[in-house]
Amino acid sequence: MGVDAAAMEEMYEETLKNFTEGSIVKGKILSVHDGDVLIDIGYKSEGIVSAQEFNDLEEEPVGQEVEVFLEQLEDKYGMIVLSKRRAVQQRAWDYVVNECSEGSLVEGTIKNVVKGGFIVDVGVDAFLPGSQLDVVPVRNPDEHMGKTYEFRILKINLDRKNIVVSRRELIEESRRESRRKVLAEIQVGQVRTGQVKNITDFGAFVDLDGIDGLLHVTDMTWGRINHPSELLKVGDELEVMILDVDLDRERISLGLKQTKDNPWEDIESRFPIGGRVHGKVVNLAPYGAFVELEQGIEGLVHVSEMSWTKRIQRAADVLALGDEVDAVVLGVNAEDKKISLGMRQVEDNPWEVVAGKYPIGSLVQGKVRNFTSYGAFVELEEGVDGMIHVSDMSWTRKVNHPSEILQKGEEVETVVLEIDSSSQRISLGLKQAQGDPWAGIVDRYPIGTKVSGLVTKISSFGAFVEIEEGIDGLVHISQISDEHIERIKDVLNVGDSVEARVVKVDPVEHRIGLSIKAANVEDDEFEVEEGMLEGLQQGEELVNLAGAFDNAFGDQLEEWHPGDSAKAEVAAKKEAVVEAVAEEPVVESVAEESAEKETAAEAAEAADAVLASVAR
């Protein structure tokens, strides 16, 4: 018996009422072909779903009953549009809405990184803000991809189907509980495991299972460290010792080096004075180099202990970071954690054999290396210099600066005058290596001999006459003429040729006294009178005084610090004194007193006294 058309139409219309777009319906798999799954939901047409949306297909899927999401009853081709994935998502969303609430816990897997955070699969996609993943900043998000954690639901937006979750809240809750437990158990002296949470200039914060402790930079290592990042990085696990606990403020001080033996405890036995050591340069200062002898132990090589012969101004001039050096232990102070080292002590001290190589009185050759105002330095061998004072450069000339006699780089022959190995000084004489024109002077110019010469210099107390090359005699003003002379310049000029008679010869002091008046006396009538010698003695005292001041001030001006405000003043007064004593009589004892002064200020005061005497 057939069914009429009206009845069929009524049944069809009734069937359509059971299907609503946006709902989940059941269907059966009719076939699977080329990655597509054909599903019958009891509608007038079947729907096709991609096989990729199925995670639960049976081996023989035809006839398998599945739930699908009805997206559209008819597309432009008259087909219904179904989705297996959306059905799963809808069921998950329904579960979250019905079974979960804000504040409840869910398990989820981090799927991928998005702007501002992560997408977490908790059955449906939920948003995890980046700040809510952990209590510490996340430096490498990729390492969390695919990992499953427990999360707390912070917010559910039903209209937008949006869920926000947090893992940080759970960690913080756990940490608060751990903090209470740690504070109840922690004691000074305990060694605990922690993780570096943050690094600052002054130290590192270490997480001790929920509570942070401060590991100060000074408690990280027994050795040298300029910044905590040289030793630690965020995430490092450490064994640290509890140094101090403040329960009220919940502050804990930690020590890393205290978990290791103190290398300074038996330092004297391991590094005895005089022992030879090897190490690496780890720090440079202008005054020296710090050498690491072992982990936590450094010694200082002062610049003065780097070379026997070189004058090193800065450690960086001869050493660089990372250099490996040999040294000798000079001193150990365990209390202050200091070791003094010497690099030069590993080599022979050339000055210990200098006296044997350069005996006093021997002739030596060397190259002029440098000048000062009071002398020249001559290199006898590498690292060994001798000094020629200006007073030892010429028998006859008054040398004001060594450049008047020598040139830098010039090879010279000198005589060793004095050696002080402890002070590393050799005194050399240039004139002593040459013939002394004053040798045999008594035989060449006996008292009473008549001589001829040229006037080379005039002063208020007399005139100097050159009687042979390099030999000057002094004619006192009282021995120029029988008539009284007020000023020598009225009767003599530099360059005048004069005849005089020798009245005094002193080969030790290199002095010859002359008398122009006595040249007019017959040989058999000539006698040395007391007045002749008195005038000469006065003139010689003035000459000696000028020389004493020149030498004394010249040496001191070199030794005084360049920044001494009195230095320029003393230099000017020295010149004034030397010039003045050639014009007026002064007392020699004043010069001697000034020459003994040690500072520029004291010498300046003495120079004032001399000038005052001259003025009187």
Coordinates of C-alpha atoms in Angstrom, one line a residue:
M1 CA 0.0 0.0 0.0
G2 CA 1.7 3.2 -1.1
V3 CA 1.9 6.5 0.7
D4 CA 0.3 9.4 -1.1
A5 CA 2.3 12.5 -2.0
A6 CA 0.7 14.7 0.7
A7 CA 1.7 12.3 3.4
M8 CA 5.3 12.2 2.2
E9 CA 5.5 15.9 2.1
E10 CA 4.2 16.1 5.6
M11 CA 6.8 13.6 6.8
Y12 CA 9.6 15.5 5.1
E13 CA 8.5 18.8 6.6
E14 CA 8.5 17.2 10.1
T15 CA 12.0 15.9 9.5
L16 CA 13.3 19.4 8.6
K17 CA 12.0 20.7 11.9
N18 CA 14.5 18.4 13.8
F19 CA 17.6 20.1 12.3
T20 CA 18.8 23.5 13.5
E21 CA 21.9 25.2 12.3
G22 CA 24.5 25.6 15.1
S23 CA 23.5 22.4 16.8
I24 CA 25.2 19.1 17.4
V25 CA 23.7 16.1 15.6
K26 CA 24.4 12.5 15.3
G27 CA 25.2 10.8 12.1
K28 CA 26.6 7.6 10.5
I29 CA 29.6 7.3 8.3
L30 CA 28.6 6.1 4.9
S31 CA 32.0 6.0 3.3
V32 CA 35.6 7.4 3.4
H33 CA 37.1 8.3 0.0
D34 CA 40.1 10.5 -0.9
G35 CA 40.4 12.0 2.6
D36 CA 36.7 12.9 2.8
V37 CA 34.2 11.3 5.1
L38 CA 30.5 11.1 3.9
I39 CA 28.1 11.3 6.8
D40 CA 24.3 10.7 6.9
I41 CA 22.5 12.7 9.6
G42 CA 19.0 11.6 8.4
Y43 CA 18.6 14.8 6.4
K44 CA 17.5 14.9 2.7
S45 CA 21.2 15.1 1.7
E46 CA 24.5 13.9 3.2
G47 CA 27.4 16.0 4.4
I48 CA 31.1 15.7 3.8
V49 CA 33.7 16.2 6.5
S50 CA 37.5 16.2 6.1
A51 CA 39.1 13.0 7.6
Q52 CA 41.7 15.4 9.2
E53 CA 39.0 16.4 11.7
F54 CA 38.7 12.9 13.1
N55 CA 41.0 11.5 15.8
D56 CA 38.8 8.5 16.6
L57 CA 38.0 6.8 13.2
E58 CA 37.7 3.0 13.6
E59 CA 39.6 0.7 11.3
E60 CA 36.3 -0.1 9.5
P61 CA 34.6 3.3 9.9
V62 CA 31.5 2.7 7.7
G63 CA 28.5 2.5 10.0
Q64 CA 30.4 4.3 12.8
E65 CA 28.2 6.7 14.7
V66 CA 29.7 10.2 15.2
E67 CA 28.6 13.6 16.5
V68 CA 29.0 16.5 14.1
F69 CA 28.3 20.2 14.2
L70 CA 25.6 21.4 11.8
E71 CA 27.0 24.6 10.3
Q72 CA 24.7 25.1 7.4
L73 CA 21.6 23.1 6.1
E74 CA 22.3 23.9 2.5
D75 CA 25.3 25.5 0.8
K76 CA 25.2 26.9 -2.8
Y77 CA 25.4 23.3 -4.0
G78 CA 22.4 22.1 -1.9
M79 CA 24.7 20.2 0.5
I80 CA 24.7 20.4 4.2
V81 CA 27.9 21.7 5.9
L82 CA 29.1 19.6 8.8
S83 CA 32.2 19.9 11.1
K84 CA 33.5 17.2 13.4
R85 CA 36.1 19.6 15.0
R86 CA 33.5 22.2 15.9
A87 CA 31.4 19.6 17.5
V88 CA 34.3 18.6 19.8
Q89 CA 35.0 22.3 20.5
Q90 CA 31.3 22.9 21.3
R91 CA 31.2 19.9 23.7
A92 CA 34.3 21.2 25.4
W93 CA 32.9 24.7 25.6
D94 CA 29.7 23.3 27.1
Y95 CA 31.7 21.4 29.6
V96 CA 33.7 24.5 30.6
V97 CA 30.5 26.6 30.9
N98 CA 28.6 23.9 32.8
E99 CA 31.3 22.3 34.9
C100 CA 33.9 25.1 35.5
S101 CA 33.7 28.6 36.9
E102 CA 36.1 31.5 37.3
G103 CA 38.7 30.4 39.9
S104 CA 38.5 26.7 39.2
L105 CA 41.5 24.6 38.0
V106 CA 41.9 23.0 34.6
E107 CA 44.7 21.1 32.9
G108 CA 46.0 22.4 29.5
T109 CA 48.7 22.3 27.0
I110 CA 50.5 25.3 25.6
K111 CA 50.0 25.3 21.9
N112 CA 51.7 28.4 20.5
V113 CA 52.9 31.9 21.1
V114 CA 50.7 34.9 20.3
K115 CA 51.1 38.6 20.8
G116 CA 51.0 39.3 24.5
G117 CA 51.0 35.6 25.6
F118 CA 50.2 32.1 24.7
I119 CA 47.3 29.9 23.5
V120 CA 46.5 27.0 25.8
D121 CA 44.4 24.0 24.9
V122 CA 42.2 23.3 27.9
G123 CA 39.6 21.5 25.7
V124 CA 39.0 24.8 24.0
D125 CA 41.6 27.5 23.3
A126 CA 42.3 29.7 26.2
F127 CA 44.5 32.8 26.4
L128 CA 47.4 32.8 28.9
P129 CA 49.0 36.3 29.3
G130 CA 52.8 36.2 29.1
S131 CA 53.0 37.6 32.7
Q132 CA 50.9 34.8 34.0
L133 CA 53.1 31.9 32.9
D134 CA 55.6 32.1 35.7
V135 CA 56.6 34.3 38.7
V136 CA 59.9 35.2 36.9
P137 CA 60.1 36.8 33.4
V138 CA 60.0 34.1 30.6
R139 CA 63.2 34.5 28.6
N140 CA 62.7 31.6 26.2
P141 CA 59.0 31.1 25.4
D142 CA 59.7 28.2 23.0
E143 CA 60.9 25.9 25.8
H144 CA 57.3 25.9 27.1
M145 CA 55.7 24.8 23.8
G146 CA 53.9 21.5 24.0
K147 CA 54.2 21.3 27.8
T148 CA 51.1 20.5 30.0
Y149 CA 50.5 22.5 33.2
E150 CA 47.7 23.1 35.6
F151 CA 46.0 26.5 35.2
R152 CA 43.5 28.6 37.1
I153 CA 40.6 30.1 35.2
L154 CA 40.7 33.9 35.7
K155 CA 37.8 34.9 33.4
I156 CA 35.1 33.4 31.2
N157 CA 33.4 35.6 28.6
L158 CA 30.3 33.7 27.4
D159 CA 29.4 36.1 24.6
R160 CA 32.9 36.1 23.0
K161 CA 33.6 32.5 24.1
N162 CA 36.9 33.7 25.5
I163 CA 38.7 32.2 28.5
V164 CA 41.7 33.7 30.3
V165 CA 43.9 31.4 32.5
S166 CA 46.9 31.8 34.8
R167 CA 49.6 29.5 36.0
R168 CA 51.4 32.2 38.0
E169 CA 48.7 32.3 40.7
L170 CA 49.2 28.6 41.3
I171 CA 53.0 29.0 41.6
E172 CA 52.6 31.9 43.9
E173 CA 50.3 30.0 46.2
S174 CA 52.7 27.1 46.2
R175 CA 55.6 29.5 46.9
R176 CA 53.7 31.1 49.8
E177 CA 53.2 27.7 51.4
S178 CA 56.9 26.8 50.7
R179 CA 58.0 30.2 52.2
R180 CA 56.2 29.5 55.4
K181 CA 57.8 26.1 55.5
V182 CA 61.3 27.4 54.7
L183 CA 61.0 30.2 57.3
A184 CA 60.0 27.6 59.9
E185 CA 62.9 25.3 59.2
I186 CA 65.7 27.7 58.1
Q187 CA 68.7 28.2 60.4
V188 CA 72.1 30.1 60.1
G189 CA 74.8 27.7 58.9
Q190 CA 72.5 25.5 56.8
V191 CA 73.4 24.7 53.2
R192 CA 70.4 24.8 50.9
T193 CA 69.8 24.4 47.1
G194 CA 68.5 27.5 45.3
Q195 CA 68.1 28.9 41.8
V196 CA 69.4 32.2 40.7
K197 CA 66.3 34.4 40.1
N198 CA 67.8 37.8 39.3
I199 CA 71.3 39.4 39.1
T200 CA 72.2 43.0 40.1
D201 CA 75.4 45.0 40.3
F202 CA 75.7 44.2 44.0
G203 CA 74.7 40.5 44.0
A204 CA 72.2 37.9 43.0
F205 CA 68.7 36.9 44.4
V206 CA 68.4 33.2 44.9
D207 CA 65.0 31.4 45.1
L208 CA 65.1 29.0 48.1
D209 CA 61.9 27.1 47.3
G210 CA 59.5 30.0 47.5
I211 CA 61.6 32.7 49.3
D212 CA 64.4 34.8 47.9
G213 CA 67.7 35.2 49.6
L214 CA 70.4 37.8 48.7
L215 CA 73.8 36.5 47.7
H216 CA 76.1 39.5 47.9
V217 CA 79.0 39.8 45.5
T218 CA 81.5 39.7 48.3
D219 CA 80.2 36.3 49.4
M220 CA 80.3 34.7 46.0
T221 CA 84.0 33.7 45.8
W222 CA 87.2 33.9 47.8
G223 CA 88.8 35.4 44.7
R224 CA 88.3 38.5 42.7
I225 CA 85.1 39.3 40.9
N226 CA 84.0 42.7 39.4
H227 CA 80.4 41.8 38.6
P228 CA 78.1 38.9 39.7
S229 CA 77.5 38.1 36.0
E230 CA 81.1 36.9 35.7
L231 CA 80.2 34.0 37.9
L232 CA 76.4 33.4 37.7
K233 CA 73.5 33.5 35.3
V234 CA 69.8 33.5 35.8
G235 CA 68.6 29.9 36.2
D236 CA 71.8 28.5 37.7
E237 CA 71.2 26.1 40.6
L238 CA 73.5 26.7 43.6
E239 CA 74.4 25.2 46.9
V240 CA 74.4 28.2 49.3
M241 CA 75.0 28.7 53.0
I242 CA 72.5 30.6 55.2
L243 CA 74.5 33.5 56.7
D244 CA 71.7 35.5 58.4
V245 CA 67.9 35.3 58.8
D246 CA 65.6 38.2 59.6
L247 CA 62.2 36.5 60.2
D248 CA 60.3 39.8 60.8
R249 CA 61.4 41.2 57.4
E250 CA 61.7 37.8 55.7
R251 CA 65.2 38.6 54.6
I252 CA 67.9 36.0 54.2
S253 CA 71.6 36.5 53.5
L254 CA 73.4 33.8 51.6
G255 CA 77.0 32.8 51.0
L256 CA 78.4 30.8 48.1
K257 CA 82.1 30.9 49.0
Q258 CA 81.3 29.8 52.5
T259 CA 80.4 26.4 51.1
K260 CA 84.0 25.9 50.0
D261 CA 87.2 25.8 52.1
N262 CA 88.8 29.2 52.8
P263 CA 92.0 29.2 50.7
W264 CA 93.6 31.8 53.0
E265 CA 93.6 29.6 56.1
D266 CA 97.0 27.9 55.5
I267 CA 98.3 30.5 53.1
E268 CA 101.7 30.8 54.7
S269 CA 102.5 27.1 54.4
R270 CA 101.4 27.0 50.7
F271 CA 103.1 30.2 49.7
P272 CA 106.2 30.7 51.9
I273 CA 108.2 33.9 51.6
G274 CA 110.9 33.4 49.1
G275 CA 109.0 30.6 47.2
R276 CA 108.7 30.8 43.5
V277 CA 105.1 30.9 42.0
H278 CA 103.4 30.9 38.6
G279 CA 100.2 32.7 37.8
K280 CA 98.0 34.6 35.4
V281 CA 97.5 38.4 35.3
V282 CA 93.8 39.0 36.2
N283 CA 93.8 42.8 36.8
L284 CA 96.0 45.8 36.1
A285 CA 96.3 49.0 38.1
P286 CA 98.7 51.9 37.5
Y287 CA 100.7 50.8 40.5
G288 CA 100.9 47.1 39.8
A289 CA 99.4 43.8 38.5
F290 CA 97.2 41.3 40.3
V291 CA 98.3 37.7 39.6
E292 CA 96.0 34.8 40.3
L293 CA 98.0 32.0 41.9
E294 CA 95.1 29.7 42.4
Q295 CA 91.3 30.1 42.5
G296 CA 90.6 32.7 45.2
I297 CA 94.2 33.6 45.7
E298 CA 95.8 36.7 44.1
G299 CA 99.1 38.4 44.7
L300 CA 100.2 42.0 43.8
V301 CA 103.3 42.7 41.8
H302 CA 104.1 46.4 42.4
V303 CA 105.7 48.2 39.5
S304 CA 108.9 48.7 41.5
E305 CA 109.2 44.9 41.7
M306 CA 108.9 44.2 38.0
S307 CA 112.4 45.0 36.8
W308 CA 115.9 45.5 38.2
T309 CA 116.8 48.0 35.6
K310 CA 113.8 49.5 33.9
R311 CA 111.9 52.4 35.5
I312 CA 108.3 51.2 34.9
Q313 CA 105.7 53.9 35.3
R314 CA 102.6 51.8 34.7
A315 CA 102.0 48.0 35.0
A316 CA 100.2 48.1 31.6
D317 CA 103.4 49.2 29.9
V318 CA 104.9 45.7 30.4
L319 CA 102.0 43.3 31.2
A320 CA 98.5 42.6 29.7
L321 CA 95.5 40.7 31.1
G322 CA 95.9 37.0 30.7
D323 CA 99.7 37.1 30.7
E324 CA 101.3 34.2 32.6
V325 CA 104.2 35.2 34.8
D326 CA 106.7 33.7 37.3
A327 CA 107.3 35.5 40.5
V328 CA 108.7 35.2 44.0
V329 CA 106.7 35.6 47.2
L330 CA 107.9 38.7 49.1
G331 CA 105.3 38.9 51.8
V332 CA 102.1 37.2 53.1
N333 CA 99.4 38.8 55.2
A334 CA 96.6 36.2 55.8
E335 CA 94.5 38.6 57.9
D336 CA 94.3 41.2 55.2
K337 CA 94.3 38.5 52.4
K338 CA 97.3 40.1 50.7
I339 CA 100.4 38.6 49.0
S340 CA 103.2 40.7 47.8
L341 CA 105.1 39.3 44.7
G342 CA 108.2 40.3 42.9
M343 CA 108.9 39.5 39.2
R344 CA 112.4 40.8 39.1
Q345 CA 113.5 38.4 41.8
V346 CA 113.2 35.4 39.5
E347 CA 116.2 36.9 37.5
D348 CA 119.7 37.7 38.6
N349 CA 120.1 41.3 39.9
P350 CA 122.6 42.9 37.5
W351 CA 123.5 45.4 40.2
E352 CA 124.9 42.7 42.4
V353 CA 127.8 42.2 40.0
V354 CA 128.2 45.8 38.9
A355 CA 131.0 46.5 41.5
G356 CA 133.0 43.6 40.2
K357 CA 132.4 44.5 36.5
Y358 CA 133.1 48.2 37.0
P359 CA 135.7 48.7 39.7
I360 CA 136.3 52.3 40.9
G361 CA 139.0 54.0 38.9
S362 CA 138.4 51.8 35.8
L363 CA 137.8 53.2 32.3
V364 CA 134.4 52.4 30.9
Q365 CA 132.6 53.2 27.6
G366 CA 128.9 53.9 27.1
K367 CA 126.3 55.8 25.2
V368 CA 124.8 59.0 26.4
R369 CA 121.1 58.2 26.9
N370 CA 119.5 61.2 28.6
F371 CA 120.2 64.6 30.1
T372 CA 119.1 66.4 33.3
S373 CA 120.1 69.9 34.3
Y374 CA 122.8 68.5 36.6
G375 CA 124.2 65.7 34.5
A376 CA 124.1 63.1 31.8
F377 CA 123.1 59.4 32.1
V378 CA 125.3 57.0 30.2
E379 CA 124.2 53.4 29.4
L380 CA 127.0 51.0 30.2
E381 CA 125.0 47.9 29.4
E382 CA 121.3 47.2 29.1
G383 CA 119.6 48.3 32.2
V384 CA 122.7 49.7 33.9
D385 CA 123.3 53.5 33.7
G386 CA 125.9 55.7 35.2
M387 CA 125.7 59.4 35.8
I388 CA 128.2 62.1 34.9
H389 CA 127.7 65.2 37.0
V390 CA 128.3 68.5 35.3
S391 CA 131.1 69.2 37.8
D392 CA 132.9 66.1 36.4
M393 CA 132.6 67.0 32.8
S394 CA 135.5 69.5 32.4
W395 CA 138.6 70.4 34.3
T396 CA 138.5 74.0 33.1
R397 CA 135.0 75.0 32.1
K398 CA 132.1 75.7 34.3
V399 CA 129.4 73.6 32.7
N400 CA 125.8 74.8 33.2
H401 CA 124.1 72.0 31.2
P402 CA 125.5 68.7 29.9
S403 CA 124.4 69.5 26.4
E404 CA 127.3 72.1 26.3
I405 CA 129.7 69.1 26.3
L406 CA 127.8 66.0 25.2
Q407 CA 125.2 64.9 22.7
K408 CA 122.6 62.2 23.1
G409 CA 123.7 59.0 21.5
E410 CA 127.3 59.9 21.7
E411 CA 129.8 57.2 22.7
V412 CA 132.0 58.4 25.6
E413 CA 134.8 57.1 27.7
T414 CA 134.6 57.8 31.4
V415 CA 136.1 56.8 34.7
V416 CA 134.1 55.0 37.5
L417 CA 134.2 57.3 40.5
E418 CA 131.7 55.7 42.9
I419 CA 129.3 52.7 43.0
D420 CA 126.2 52.3 45.3
S421 CA 124.7 48.9 44.3
S422 CA 121.9 49.2 46.9
S423 CA 120.7 52.5 45.4
Q424 CA 121.6 51.3 41.9
R425 CA 123.8 54.3 41.2
I426 CA 127.2 54.6 39.4
S427 CA 129.0 58.0 39.4
L428 CA 131.2 58.5 36.3
G429 CA 133.7 61.2 35.5
L430 CA 134.3 62.5 32.0
K431 CA 137.1 64.8 32.8
Q432 CA 138.9 62.2 34.8
A433 CA 139.3 60.1 31.6
Q434 CA 141.2 63.1 30.1
G435 CA 144.5 64.7 30.9
D436 CA 144.3 67.1 33.9
P437 CA 145.7 70.4 32.7
W438 CA 146.4 71.3 36.4
A439 CA 148.8 68.3 36.7
G440 CA 152.3 69.7 36.9
I441 CA 151.0 73.3 37.3
V442 CA 153.4 74.0 40.1
D443 CA 156.4 73.0 37.9
R444 CA 155.1 75.1 35.0
Y445 CA 154.2 78.1 37.0
P446 CA 156.4 78.5 40.1
I447 CA 155.8 81.4 42.4
G448 CA 157.3 84.6 40.8
T449 CA 156.9 83.5 37.2
K450 CA 155.9 86.2 34.8
V451 CA 153.0 85.2 32.5
S452 CA 151.0 86.9 29.7
G453 CA 147.3 86.3 29.0
L454 CA 143.9 87.6 28.0
V455 CA 141.2 88.9 30.4
T456 CA 138.3 86.4 30.2
K457 CA 136.0 87.7 32.9
I458 CA 135.6 90.7 35.2
S459 CA 133.8 90.9 38.5
S460 CA 133.7 93.5 41.3
F461 CA 136.5 91.9 43.2
G462 CA 138.9 91.1 40.3
A463 CA 139.6 89.8 36.9
F464 CA 140.3 86.4 35.5
V465 CA 143.2 86.0 33.0
E466 CA 143.7 82.9 30.8
I467 CA 147.4 82.1 30.8
E468 CA 147.0 78.8 28.8
E469 CA 144.0 77.0 27.3
G470 CA 141.7 76.0 30.2
I471 CA 143.8 77.7 32.9
D472 CA 142.7 81.0 34.4
G473 CA 144.4 83.0 37.1
L474 CA 142.7 85.5 39.4
V475 CA 143.9 89.0 39.7
H476 CA 142.4 90.7 42.8
I477 CA 141.3 94.3 42.4
S478 CA 144.1 95.3 44.9
Q479 CA 146.8 93.8 42.6
I480 CA 145.9 95.6 39.4
S481 CA 147.6 99.0 40.0
D482 CA 149.5 100.9 42.6
E483 CA 146.7 103.4 42.5
H484 CA 143.3 102.9 44.2
I485 CA 140.7 101.5 41.8
E486 CA 137.0 101.8 42.4
R487 CA 135.8 99.8 39.5
I488 CA 137.8 97.3 37.5
K489 CA 135.9 98.1 34.3
D490 CA 137.6 101.5 34.4
V491 CA 141.0 100.0 33.8
L492 CA 140.4 96.5 32.3
N493 CA 138.1 95.0 29.7
V494 CA 137.4 91.4 28.6
G495 CA 139.9 90.6 25.8
D496 CA 142.7 92.9 27.1
S497 CA 146.2 91.4 27.0
V498 CA 148.0 91.7 30.3
E499 CA 151.3 90.7 31.9
A500 CA 151.3 89.5 35.5
R501 CA 153.4 87.6 38.0
V502 CA 152.3 84.3 39.7
V503 CA 151.9 84.9 43.5
K504 CA 150.0 81.7 44.5
V505 CA 149.5 78.2 43.1
D506 CA 146.9 75.7 44.5
P507 CA 146.8 72.5 42.4
V508 CA 144.3 70.8 44.6
E509 CA 141.7 73.6 44.4
H510 CA 142.8 74.5 40.8
R511 CA 143.6 78.1 41.7
I512 CA 146.3 80.4 40.5
G513 CA 146.7 83.9 42.0
L514 CA 148.2 86.7 39.8
S515 CA 149.4 90.2 40.4
I516 CA 149.7 92.8 37.6
K517 CA 151.4 95.2 40.0
A518 CA 154.1 92.6 40.7
A519 CA 155.0 92.3 37.0
N520 CA 156.6 95.7 37.3
V521 CA 158.9 94.6 40.1
E522 CA 162.3 93.3 39.3
D523 CA 162.8 89.6 39.7
D524 CA 165.3 89.9 42.4
E525 CA 163.2 92.3 44.3
F526 CA 159.9 90.3 44.1
E527 CA 158.4 89.0 47.3
V528 CA 154.9 87.6 48.1
E529 CA 153.3 90.1 50.4
E530 CA 150.6 89.2 52.9
G531 CA 148.2 91.7 51.3
M532 CA 148.4 89.9 48.0
L533 CA 147.2 86.7 49.6
E534 CA 144.5 88.3 51.6
G535 CA 142.9 89.7 48.6
L536 CA 143.2 86.4 46.7
Q537 CA 141.6 84.5 49.6
Q538 CA 138.7 86.8 49.6
G539 CA 138.1 86.4 45.9
E540 CA 138.5 82.7 46.0
E541 CA 135.9 82.4 48.8
L542 CA 133.4 84.2 46.6
V543 CA 134.2 81.9 43.7
N544 CA 133.8 78.9 45.9
L545 CA 130.5 80.3 47.3
A546 CA 129.0 80.7 43.8
G547 CA 130.0 77.1 42.9
A548 CA 128.6 75.7 46.1
F549 CA 125.3 77.4 45.6
D550 CA 125.1 76.4 41.9
N551 CA 125.8 72.7 42.7
A552 CA 123.6 72.5 45.7
F553 CA 120.6 74.2 44.2
G554 CA 121.1 72.3 40.9
D555 CA 120.9 68.9 42.6
Q556 CA 117.9 69.8 44.8
L557 CA 115.9 71.4 42.0
E558 CA 116.0 68.1 40.1
E559 CA 114.9 66.1 43.2
W560 CA 112.1 68.4 44.3
H561 CA 108.6 67.5 43.0
P562 CA 107.7 69.4 39.8
G563 CA 104.5 70.6 41.4
D564 CA 106.3 72.3 44.3
S565 CA 105.2 75.9 44.2
A566 CA 108.5 77.1 45.6
K567 CA 110.6 75.4 42.8
A568 CA 110.4 78.3 40.3
E569 CA 111.0 80.8 43.0
V570 CA 114.1 78.9 44.2
A571 CA 115.5 78.6 40.7
A572 CA 115.2 82.3 40.2
K573 CA 116.8 83.1 43.6
K574 CA 119.7 80.6 42.9
E575 CA 120.5 82.6 39.8
A576 CA 120.3 85.8 41.7
V577 CA 122.7 84.5 44.4
V578 CA 125.2 83.2 41.9
E579 CA 125.2 86.5 40.1
A580 CA 125.3 88.6 43.3
V581 CA 128.3 86.8 44.9
A582 CA 130.4 87.7 41.9
E583 CA 129.7 91.4 42.7
E584 CA 129.9 91.7 46.6
P585 CA 131.6 89.8 49.5
V586 CA 129.3 87.4 51.4
V587 CA 129.9 84.9 54.2
E588 CA 130.5 81.4 53.0
S589 CA 128.8 79.8 56.1
V590 CA 125.5 81.1 54.8
A591 CA 125.9 79.1 51.6
E592 CA 126.8 76.0 53.4
E593 CA 123.7 76.3 55.7
S594 CA 121.4 76.7 52.7
A595 CA 123.0 73.8 50.8
E596 CA 122.0 71.5 53.7
K597 CA 118.3 72.3 53.3
E598 CA 116.0 69.4 52.2
T599 CA 112.9 71.2 50.9
A600 CA 112.4 73.9 48.4
A601 CA 110.7 76.2 51.0
E602 CA 113.7 75.9 53.4
A603 CA 116.2 76.5 50.7
A604 CA 114.3 79.5 49.4
E605 CA 114.4 81.0 53.0
A606 CA 118.2 80.4 53.1
A607 CA 118.6 82.0 49.7
D608 CA 116.8 85.1 51.0
A609 CA 119.3 85.2 53.9
V610 CA 122.2 85.1 51.4
L611 CA 120.7 87.9 49.3
A612 CA 120.1 90.0 52.4
S613 CA 123.8 89.5 53.3
V614 CA 124.8 90.6 49.8
A615 CA 122.6 93.6 50.1
R616 CA 124.3 94.7 53.3

